[in-house]
PDB file of C-alpha atoms and ligand atoms in Angstrom:
ATOM      1  CA  MET A   1     -29.740 -76.916 -32.789  1.00 59.00           C
ATOM      2  CA  THR A   2     -30.929 -75.519 -29.434  1.00 60.00           C
ATOM      3  CA  GLU A   3     -33.350 -72.610 -29.705  1.00 66.00           C
ATOM      4  CA  ARG A   4     -32.553 -69.399 -27.769  1.00 72.00           C
ATOM      5  CA  LYS A   5     -35.342 -68.684 -25.290  1.00 91.00           C
ATOM      6  CA  THR A   6     -37.701 -65.901 -26.248  1.00 97.00           C
ATOM      7  CA  VAL A   7     -38.264 -62.656 -24.362  1.00 98.00           C
ATOM      8  CA  CYS A   8     -41.471 -60.598 -24.266  1.00 98.00           C
ATOM      9  CA  CYS A   9     -40.761 -57.005 -25.317  1.00 98.00           C
ATOM     10  CA  TYR A  10     -42.760 -53.848 -25.925  1.00 98.00           C
ATOM     11  CA  LEU A  11     -42.010 -51.475 -28.791  1.00 98.00           C
ATOM     12  CA  GLY A  12     -43.353 -47.946 -29.272  1.00 98.00           C
ATOM     13  CA  LEU A  13     -44.285 -46.958 -32.823  1.00 98.00           C
ATOM     14  CA  GLY A  14     -44.948 -43.427 -34.082  1.00 97.00           C
ATOM     15  CA  SER A  15     -45.365 -41.676 -37.411  1.00 95.00           C
ATOM     16  CA  ASN A  16     -46.302 -38.164 -38.549  1.00 93.00           C
ATOM     17  CA  MET A  17     -45.297 -38.120 -42.208  1.00 91.00           C
ATOM     18  CA  GLY A  18     -47.021 -39.377 -45.361  1.00 91.00           C
ATOM     19  CA  ASP A  19     -49.748 -41.856 -44.409  1.00 95.00           C
ATOM     20  CA  PRO A  20     -48.969 -42.466 -40.708  1.00 96.00           C
ATOM     21  CA  ARG A  21     -51.430 -45.358 -40.244  1.00 97.00           C
ATOM     22  CA  ALA A  22     -50.108 -47.164 -43.322  1.00 97.00           C
ATOM     23  CA  ASN A  23     -46.542 -46.555 -42.119  1.00 96.00           C
ATOM     24  CA  LEU A  24     -47.284 -48.149 -38.735  1.00 98.00           C
ATOM     25  CA  GLU A  25     -49.090 -51.101 -40.327  1.00 98.00           C
ATOM     26  CA  LYS A  26     -46.149 -51.690 -42.671  1.00 97.00           C
ATOM     27  CA  ALA A  27     -43.653 -51.462 -39.798  1.00 97.00           C
ATOM     28  CA  ILE A  28     -45.653 -54.062 -37.836  1.00 98.00           C
ATOM     29  CA  GLU A  29     -45.728 -56.350 -40.890  1.00 98.00           C
ATOM     30  CA  LEU A  30     -41.948 -55.987 -41.359  1.00 98.00           C
ATOM     31  CA  LEU A  31     -41.331 -56.698 -37.672  1.00 98.00           C
ATOM     32  CA  ASN A  32     -43.401 -59.876 -37.860  1.00 98.00           C
ATOM     33  CA  ASP A  33     -41.586 -60.941 -41.056  1.00 98.00           C
ATOM     34  CA  THR A  34     -38.219 -60.660 -39.269  1.00 98.00           C
ATOM     35  CA  GLU A  35     -36.557 -63.907 -38.214  1.00 98.00           C
ATOM     36  CA  GLY A  36     -36.459 -64.048 -34.432  1.00 98.00           C
ATOM     37  CA  ILE A  37     -39.443 -61.700 -33.947  1.00 98.00           C
ATOM     38  CA  GLU A  38     -43.089 -62.629 -33.507  1.00 98.00           C
ATOM     39  CA  VAL A  39     -45.627 -59.831 -33.038  1.00 98.00           C
ATOM     40  CA  THR A  40     -48.078 -61.132 -30.420  1.00 98.00           C
ATOM     41  CA  ALA A  41     -50.332 -58.071 -29.905  1.00 98.00           C
ATOM     42  CA  VAL A  42     -50.819 -54.529 -31.178  1.00 98.00           C
ATOM     43  CA  ALA A  43     -52.598 -51.795 -29.191  1.00 98.00           C
ATOM     44  CA  PRO A  44     -55.195 -49.490 -30.778  1.00 98.00           C
ATOM     45  CA  PHE A  45     -53.860 -46.491 -32.727  1.00 98.00           C
ATOM     46  CA  TYR A  46     -53.959 -43.020 -31.145  1.00 98.00           C
ATOM     47  CA  ARG A  47     -53.682 -39.502 -32.561  1.00 98.00           C
ATOM     48  CA  THR A  48     -51.335 -37.609 -30.263  1.00 98.00           C
ATOM     49  CA  ALA A  49     -50.029 -34.066 -29.908  1.00 96.00           C
ATOM     50  CA  PRO A  50     -46.277 -33.816 -30.612  1.00 95.00           C
ATOM     51  CA  VAL A  51     -44.139 -33.922 -27.483  1.00 94.00           C
ATOM     52  CA  GLY A  52     -40.767 -32.132 -27.387  1.00 90.00           C
ATOM     53  CA  TYR A  53     -40.485 -30.274 -30.696  1.00 88.00           C
ATOM     54  CA  THR A  54     -44.083 -29.030 -31.024  1.00 90.00           C
ATOM     55  CA  GLU A  55     -43.895 -27.239 -34.419  1.00 90.00           C
ATOM     56  CA  GLN A  56     -44.816 -30.408 -36.297  1.00 90.00           C
ATOM     57  CA  ASP A  57     -47.887 -32.475 -37.219  1.00 93.00           C
ATOM     58  CA  TYR A  58     -49.750 -34.674 -34.792  1.00 96.00           C
ATOM     59  CA  PHE A  59     -48.547 -38.277 -34.601  1.00 96.00           C
ATOM     60  CA  ILE A  60     -50.261 -41.624 -34.862  1.00 97.00           C
ATOM     61  CA  ASN A  61     -48.861 -43.867 -32.104  1.00 98.00           C
ATOM     62  CA  THR A  62     -49.273 -47.399 -30.915  1.00 98.00           C
ATOM     63  CA  VAL A  63     -47.376 -50.084 -28.998  1.00 98.00           C
ATOM     64  CA  ALA A  64     -46.588 -53.626 -30.153  1.00 98.00           C
ATOM     65  CA  GLU A  65     -45.902 -56.631 -27.962  1.00 98.00           C
ATOM     66  CA  ILE A  66     -43.398 -59.075 -29.428  1.00 98.00           C
ATOM     67  CA  ASN A  67     -41.646 -62.284 -28.494  1.00 98.00           C
ATOM     68  CA  THR A  68     -38.064 -62.329 -29.647  1.00 98.00           C
ATOM     69  CA  SER A  69     -35.080 -64.645 -29.621  1.00 98.00           C
ATOM     70  CA  LEU A  70     -32.818 -61.688 -30.573  1.00 98.00           C
ATOM     71  CA  SER A  71     -30.529 -59.977 -28.088  1.00 97.00           C
ATOM     72  CA  PRO A  72     -31.376 -56.331 -27.240  1.00 97.00           C
ATOM     73  CA  LEU A  73     -28.764 -54.935 -29.648  1.00 97.00           C
ATOM     74  CA  GLN A  74     -29.745 -57.370 -32.414  1.00 98.00           C
ATOM     75  CA  LEU A  75     -33.370 -56.301 -31.944  1.00 98.00           C
ATOM     76  CA  LEU A  76     -32.393 -52.619 -32.023  1.00 97.00           C
ATOM     77  CA  GLU A  77     -30.504 -53.182 -35.270  1.00 97.00           C
ATOM     78  CA  LYS A  78     -33.542 -54.870 -36.880  1.00 98.00           C
ATOM     79  CA  MET A  79     -35.739 -51.986 -35.736  1.00 97.00           C
ATOM     80  CA  GLN A  80     -33.353 -49.459 -37.272  1.00 94.00           C
ATOM     81  CA  GLN A  81     -33.288 -51.437 -40.529  1.00 94.00           C
ATOM     82  CA  ILE A  82     -37.096 -51.255 -40.662  1.00 95.00           C
ATOM     83  CA  GLU A  83     -37.038 -47.507 -39.998  1.00 93.00           C
ATOM     84  CA  ASN A  84     -34.550 -47.089 -42.837  1.00 89.00           C
ATOM     85  CA  LYS A  85     -36.521 -49.357 -45.169  1.00 90.00           C
ATOM     86  CA  LEU A  86     -39.622 -47.235 -44.615  1.00 91.00           C
ATOM     87  CA  GLY A  87     -37.590 -44.195 -45.608  1.00 82.00           C
ATOM     88  CA  ARG A  88     -37.240 -42.559 -42.244  1.00 66.00           C
ATOM     89  CA  VAL A  89     -36.517 -38.905 -42.835  1.00 61.00           C
ATOM     90  CA  ARG A  90     -35.361 -36.910 -39.829  1.00 59.00           C
ATOM     91  CA  VAL A  91     -34.224 -33.471 -40.784  1.00 64.00           C
ATOM     92  CA  ILE A  92     -34.670 -32.047 -37.281  1.00 69.00           C
ATOM     93  CA  ARG A  93     -33.503 -34.089 -34.231  1.00 68.00           C
ATOM     94  CA  TRP A  94     -36.919 -34.396 -32.539  1.00 68.00           C
ATOM     95  CA  GLY A  95     -38.789 -33.506 -35.724  1.00 66.00           C
ATOM     96  CA  PRO A  96     -41.095 -35.276 -38.211  1.00 67.00           C
ATOM     97  CA  ARG A  97     -40.365 -38.876 -39.162  1.00 74.00           C
ATOM     98  CA  THR A  98     -41.875 -41.546 -41.432  1.00 88.00           C
ATOM     99  CA  VAL A  99     -41.702 -44.089 -38.664  1.00 94.00           C
ATOM    100  CA  ASP A 100     -40.006 -44.202 -35.295  1.00 94.00           C
ATOM    101  CA  LEU A 101     -39.515 -47.464 -33.406  1.00 96.00           C
ATOM    102  CA  ASP A 102     -38.513 -47.329 -29.731  1.00 97.00           C
ATOM    103  CA  LEU A 103     -37.523 -50.320 -27.632  1.00 98.00           C
ATOM    104  CA  LEU A 104     -39.498 -49.680 -24.435  1.00 98.00           C
ATOM    105  CA  LEU A 105     -39.073 -52.897 -22.454  1.00 98.00           C
ATOM    106  CA  TYR A 106     -36.970 -56.014 -23.009  1.00 98.00           C
ATOM    107  CA  GLY A 107     -38.461 -58.484 -20.565  1.00 97.00           C
ATOM    108  CA  ASP A 108     -37.565 -57.112 -17.145  1.00 96.00           C
ATOM    109  CA  GLU A 109     -33.955 -56.354 -18.120  1.00 97.00           C
ATOM    110  CA  LYS A 110     -32.294 -53.069 -17.258  1.00 97.00           C
ATOM    111  CA  ILE A 111     -29.791 -51.908 -19.855  1.00 97.00           C
ATOM    112  CA  ALA A 112     -27.746 -48.722 -19.680  1.00 97.00           C
ATOM    113  CA  GLY A 113     -25.438 -48.682 -22.674  1.00 94.00           C
ATOM    114  CA  PRO A 114     -24.168 -45.986 -25.020  1.00 92.00           C
ATOM    115  CA  ASP A 115     -26.618 -47.050 -27.759  1.00 90.00           C
ATOM    116  CA  LEU A 116     -29.532 -48.354 -25.746  1.00 96.00           C
ATOM    117  CA  GLU A 117     -31.281 -47.602 -22.482  1.00 97.00           C
ATOM    118  CA  VAL A 118     -34.041 -49.966 -21.344  1.00 98.00           C
ATOM    119  CA  PRO A 119     -36.606 -49.424 -19.858  1.00 97.00           C
ATOM    120  CA  HIS A 120     -36.905 -46.407 -22.155  1.00 97.00           C
ATOM    121  CA  PRO A 121     -35.943 -43.499 -19.866  1.00 96.00           C
ATOM    122  CA  ARG A 122     -38.877 -41.212 -20.783  1.00 96.00           C
ATOM    123  CA  MET A 123     -41.673 -43.719 -21.381  1.00 98.00           C
ATOM    124  CA  HIS A 124     -43.365 -43.029 -18.016  1.00 98.00           C
ATOM    125  CA  GLN A 125     -43.763 -39.323 -18.951  1.00 97.00           C
ATOM    126  CA  ARG A 126     -45.476 -39.883 -22.300  1.00 98.00           C
ATOM    127  CA  ALA A 127     -49.181 -40.513 -22.820  1.00 98.00           C
ATOM    128  CA  PHE A 128     -48.457 -41.645 -26.401  1.00 98.00           C
ATOM    129  CA  VAL A 129     -46.477 -44.580 -24.933  1.00 98.00           C
ATOM    130  CA  MET A 130     -48.243 -45.336 -21.655  1.00 98.00           C
ATOM    131  CA  VAL A 131     -51.848 -45.286 -22.942  1.00 98.00           C
ATOM    132  CA  PRO A 132     -51.349 -47.953 -25.668  1.00 98.00           C
ATOM    133  CA  LEU A 133     -48.964 -49.889 -23.397  1.00 98.00           C
ATOM    134  CA  ALA A 134     -51.620 -50.007 -20.664  1.00 98.00           C
ATOM    135  CA  ASP A 135     -54.152 -51.267 -23.241  1.00 98.00           C
ATOM    136  CA  LEU A 136     -51.909 -54.303 -23.751  1.00 98.00           C
ATOM    137  CA  ASN A 137     -50.712 -54.855 -20.195  1.00 98.00           C
ATOM    138  CA  PRO A 138     -52.347 -52.605 -17.569  1.00 98.00           C
ATOM    139  CA  GLN A 139     -50.618 -54.375 -14.677  1.00 97.00           C
ATOM    140  CA  LEU A 140     -47.053 -53.701 -15.799  1.00 98.00           C
ATOM    141  CA  VAL A 141     -45.155 -51.690 -13.212  1.00 97.00           C
ATOM    142  CA  ILE A 142     -43.155 -48.772 -14.630  1.00 97.00           C
ATOM    143  CA  GLN A 143     -41.102 -46.619 -12.253  1.00 94.00           C
ATOM    144  CA  GLY A 144     -43.025 -48.071  -9.301  1.00 95.00           C
ATOM    145  CA  GLU A 145     -46.455 -47.261 -10.734  1.00 97.00           C
ATOM    146  CA  GLN A 146     -48.978 -49.467 -12.535  1.00 98.00           C
ATOM    147  CA  ALA A 147     -49.204 -48.770 -16.273  1.00 98.00           C
ATOM    148  CA  ALA A 148     -52.990 -48.285 -16.022  1.00 98.00           C
ATOM    149  CA  ASP A 149     -52.623 -45.577 -13.345  1.00 98.00           C
ATOM    150  CA  LEU A 150     -49.832 -43.793 -15.223  1.00 98.00           C
ATOM    151  CA  ALA A 151     -51.855 -43.949 -18.450  1.00 98.00           C
ATOM    152  CA  ARG A 152     -54.969 -42.486 -16.788  1.00 98.00           C
ATOM    153  CA  ARG A 153     -53.011 -39.593 -15.296  1.00 98.00           C
ATOM    154  CA  LEU A 154     -51.027 -38.795 -18.479  1.00 98.00           C
ATOM    155  CA  ALA A 155     -54.154 -38.997 -20.667  1.00 98.00           C
ATOM    156  CA  GLY A 156     -55.612 -36.202 -18.515  1.00 98.00           C
ATOM    157  CA  GLU A 157     -52.550 -34.010 -19.109  1.00 97.00           C
ATOM    158  CA  GLN A 158     -51.604 -34.655 -22.777  1.00 97.00           C
ATOM    159  CA  GLU A 159     -53.704 -34.677 -25.945  1.00 98.00           C
ATOM    160  CA  ILE A 160     -54.421 -38.245 -27.040  1.00 98.00           C
ATOM    161  CA  ILE A 161     -57.432 -39.594 -28.953  1.00 98.00           C
ATOM    162  CA  ARG A 162     -58.095 -43.176 -29.995  1.00 98.00           C
ATOM    163  CA  VAL A 163     -58.596 -43.336 -33.771  1.00 98.00           C
TER     164      VAL A 163
HETATM  165  O1  LIG B 201     -40.164 -40.731 -29.455  1.00 72.78           O
HETATM  166  C1  LIG B 201     -40.927 -40.955 -30.561  1.00 72.78           C
HETATM  167  C2  LIG B 201     -40.994 -39.789 -31.476  1.00 72.78           C
HETATM  168  N1  LIG B 201     -41.768 -38.662 -30.920  1.00 72.78           N
HETATM  169  C3  LIG B 201     -43.105 -38.578 -30.745  1.00 72.78           C
HETATM  170  C4  LIG B 201     -44.161 -39.486 -30.969  1.00 72.78           C
HETATM  171  O2  LIG B 201     -44.005 -40.631 -31.432  1.00 72.78           O
HETATM  172  N2  LIG B 201     -45.421 -39.029 -30.638  1.00 72.78           N
HETATM  173  C5  LIG B 201     -45.646 -37.787 -30.125  1.00 72.78           C
HETATM  174  N3  LIG B 201     -46.897 -37.425 -29.851  1.00 72.78           N
HETATM  175  N4  LIG B 201     -44.636 -36.916 -29.904  1.00 72.78           N
HETATM  176  C6  LIG B 201     -43.377 -37.327 -30.200  1.00 72.78           C
HETATM  177  N5  LIG B 201     -42.230 -36.653 -30.054  1.00 72.78           N
HETATM  178  C7  LIG B 201     -41.265 -37.478 -30.485  1.00 72.78           C
HETATM  179  S1  LIG B 201     -39.587 -37.083 -30.479  1.00 72.78           S
END
Protein backbone atom coordinates (compact mmCIF):
# COMPACT_ATOMS: atom_id res chain seq x y z
CA MET A 1 0.00 0.00 0.00
CA THR A 2 1.29 3.52 -0.76
CA GLU A 3 1.95 5.66 2.30
CA ARG A 4 0.34 9.13 2.47
CA LYS A 5 3.06 11.78 2.70
CA THR A 6 3.54 13.33 6.11
CA VAL A 7 3.06 16.98 7.02
CA CYS A 8 4.87 18.91 9.77
CA CYS A 9 2.36 20.52 12.13
CA TYR A 10 2.46 22.53 15.33
CA LEU A 11 -0.03 22.01 18.15
CA GLY A 12 -0.63 24.27 21.15
CA LEU A 13 -1.25 22.54 24.48
CA GLY A 14 -2.63 24.16 27.64
CA SER A 15 -3.97 23.04 30.99
CA ASN A 16 -5.08 24.77 34.20
CA MET A 17 -6.94 22.05 36.08
CA GLY A 18 -5.77 19.17 38.28
CA ASP A 19 -2.07 18.53 37.64
CA PRO A 20 -1.45 20.64 34.51
CA ARG A 21 2.08 19.33 33.82
CA ALA A 22 0.94 15.71 34.11
CA ASN A 23 -2.04 16.49 31.86
CA LEU A 24 0.23 17.92 29.15
CA GLU A 25 2.67 15.01 29.42
CA LYS A 26 -0.19 12.52 29.09
CA ALA A 27 -1.64 14.38 26.10
CA ILE A 28 1.77 14.28 24.37
CA GLU A 29 2.05 10.54 25.08
CA LEU A 30 -1.46 9.93 23.66
CA LEU A 31 -0.66 11.99 20.56
CA ASN A 32 2.49 9.96 19.93
CA ASP A 33 0.57 6.70 20.46
CA THR A 34 -1.93 7.70 17.75
CA GLU A 35 -1.59 6.00 14.38
CA GLY A 36 -0.58 8.59 11.81
CA ILE A 37 1.02 10.96 14.35
CA GLU A 38 4.66 11.14 15.40
CA VAL A 39 5.67 13.74 17.98
CA THR A 40 9.05 15.06 16.80
CA ALA A 41 9.72 17.84 19.36
CA VAL A 42 8.18 19.43 22.45
CA ALA A 43 8.99 22.97 23.63
CA PRO A 44 9.72 23.77 27.29
CA PHE A 45 6.70 24.25 29.57
CA TYR A 46 5.63 27.78 30.57
CA ARG A 47 3.42 29.15 33.35
CA THR A 48 1.19 31.76 31.74
CA ALA A 49 -1.43 34.27 32.86
CA PRO A 50 -4.91 33.42 31.54
CA VAL A 51 -5.83 35.28 28.37
CA GLY A 52 -9.48 36.12 27.61
CA TYR A 53 -11.46 34.99 30.66
CA THR A 54 -9.06 36.10 33.41
CA GLU A 55 -10.95 34.88 36.52
CA GLN A 56 -9.24 31.49 36.40
CA ASP A 57 -5.95 29.84 37.39
CA TYR A 58 -2.71 30.32 35.52
CA PHE A 59 -2.05 27.82 32.74
CA ILE A 60 0.85 25.57 31.88
CA ASN A 61 1.43 25.81 28.11
CA THR A 62 3.71 24.29 25.54
CA VAL A 63 3.83 23.56 21.81
CA ALA A 64 4.46 20.19 20.14
CA GLU A 65 5.83 19.60 16.67
CA ILE A 66 4.42 16.53 14.95
CA ASN A 67 4.64 14.75 11.63
CA THR A 68 1.30 13.40 10.52
CA SER A 69 -0.17 11.42 7.66
CA LEU A 70 -3.69 12.46 8.80
CA SER A 71 -5.73 15.09 7.00
CA PRO A 72 -6.44 18.32 8.96
CA LEU A 73 -9.94 17.19 9.98
CA GLN A 74 -8.76 13.68 10.88
CA LEU A 75 -6.04 15.25 13.03
CA LEU A 76 -8.56 17.59 14.68
CA GLU A 77 -10.79 14.62 15.49
CA LYS A 78 -7.88 12.73 17.12
CA MET A 79 -7.01 15.83 19.14
CA GLN A 80 -10.60 16.14 20.35
CA GLN A 81 -10.64 12.45 21.29
CA ILE A 82 -7.53 13.00 23.43
CA GLU A 83 -9.10 16.04 25.10
CA ASN A 84 -12.17 13.96 25.90
CA LYS A 85 -10.10 11.01 27.12
CA LEU A 86 -8.28 13.29 29.55
CA GLY A 87 -11.66 14.39 30.88
CA ARG A 88 -11.78 17.86 29.46
CA VAL A 89 -14.21 19.85 31.56
CA ARG A 90 -15.28 23.20 30.16
CA VAL A 91 -18.07 24.73 32.15
CA ILE A 92 -17.38 28.27 30.93
CA ARG A 93 -16.62 28.88 27.21
CA TRP A 94 -13.12 30.35 27.68
CA GLY A 95 -12.80 28.95 31.20
CA PRO A 96 -10.72 26.27 32.97
CA ARG A 97 -9.96 23.02 31.17
CA THR A 98 -8.09 19.78 31.88
CA VAL A 99 -6.33 19.99 28.56
CA ASP A 100 -6.80 22.08 25.46
CA LEU A 101 -5.22 21.12 22.13
CA ASP A 102 -5.14 23.70 19.33
CA LEU A 103 -4.05 23.01 15.77
CA LEU A 104 -1.80 26.01 15.08
CA LEU A 105 -0.16 25.15 11.75
CA TYR A 106 -0.68 22.33 9.27
CA GLY A 107 2.37 22.58 7.04
CA ASP A 108 1.91 25.84 5.16
CA GLU A 109 -1.76 25.17 4.38
CA LYS A 110 -4.43 27.81 4.84
CA ILE A 111 -7.78 26.41 5.90
CA ALA A 112 -10.92 28.44 6.56
CA GLY A 113 -13.71 26.01 7.33
CA PRO A 114 -16.64 26.01 9.73
CA ASP A 115 -14.83 23.66 12.15
CA LEU A 116 -11.21 24.60 11.59
CA GLU A 117 -9.18 27.69 10.81
CA VAL A 118 -5.46 27.26 10.14
CA PRO A 119 -3.13 29.05 10.79
CA HIS A 120 -4.86 29.52 14.14
CA PRO A 121 -6.38 33.02 13.83
CA ARG A 122 -5.17 34.34 17.22
CA MET A 123 -1.82 32.58 17.61
CA HIS A 124 0.21 35.69 16.69
CA GLN A 125 -1.38 37.62 19.61
CA ARG A 126 -0.59 35.08 22.32
CA ALA A 127 2.70 34.79 24.19
CA PHE A 128 1.63 31.35 25.49
CA VAL A 129 1.68 30.11 21.86
CA MET A 130 4.41 32.18 20.22
CA VAL A 131 7.10 31.79 22.91
CA PRO A 132 7.14 27.95 22.90
CA LEU A 133 6.61 27.91 19.12
CA ALA A 134 9.67 30.15 18.64
CA ASP A 135 11.69 27.79 20.88
CA LEU A 136 11.02 25.03 18.34
CA ASN A 137 11.22 27.03 15.12
CA PRO A 138 12.30 30.67 15.54
CA GLN A 139 12.42 31.29 11.79
CA LEU A 140 8.79 30.46 11.07
CA VAL A 141 6.96 33.42 9.58
CA ILE A 142 3.56 34.13 11.13
CA GLN A 143 1.49 37.03 9.78
CA GLY A 144 4.58 38.40 8.03
CA GLU A 145 6.73 38.41 11.16
CA GLN A 146 9.39 35.96 12.36
CA ALA A 147 8.25 33.80 15.28
CA ALA A 148 11.31 34.83 17.33
CA ASP A 149 10.50 38.55 16.95
CA LEU A 150 6.81 38.05 17.76
CA ALA A 151 7.72 35.92 20.78
CA ARG A 152 10.15 38.54 22.13
CA ARG A 153 7.58 41.32 21.81
CA LEU A 154 4.67 39.32 23.31
CA ALA A 155 6.82 38.05 26.20
CA GLY A 156 7.38 41.71 27.14
CA GLU A 157 3.62 42.36 27.21
CA GLN A 158 2.12 39.17 28.73
CA GLU A 159 3.05 37.18 31.83
CA ILE A 160 4.98 34.05 30.88
CA ILE A 161 7.63 32.18 32.88
CA ARG A 162 9.53 29.07 31.85
CA VAL A 163 9.00 26.33 34.45
O1 LIG B 1 -6.65 28.65 23.75
C1 LIG B 1 -6.20 27.82 24.72
C2 LIG B 1 -6.93 27.97 26.01
N1 LIG B 1 -6.63 29.25 26.69
C3 LIG B 1 -5.48 29.62 27.30
C4 LIG B 1 -4.24 28.98 27.47
O2 LIG B 1 -3.98 27.84 27.04
N2 LIG B 1 -3.28 29.70 28.16
C5 LIG B 1 -3.52 30.95 28.65
N3 LIG B 1 -2.55 31.57 29.32
N4 LIG B 1 -4.71 31.57 28.49
C6 LIG B 1 -5.67 30.90 27.80
N5 LIG B 1 -6.91 31.31 27.50
C7 LIG B 1 -7.47 30.30 26.82
S1 LIG B 1 -9.08 30.35 26.19
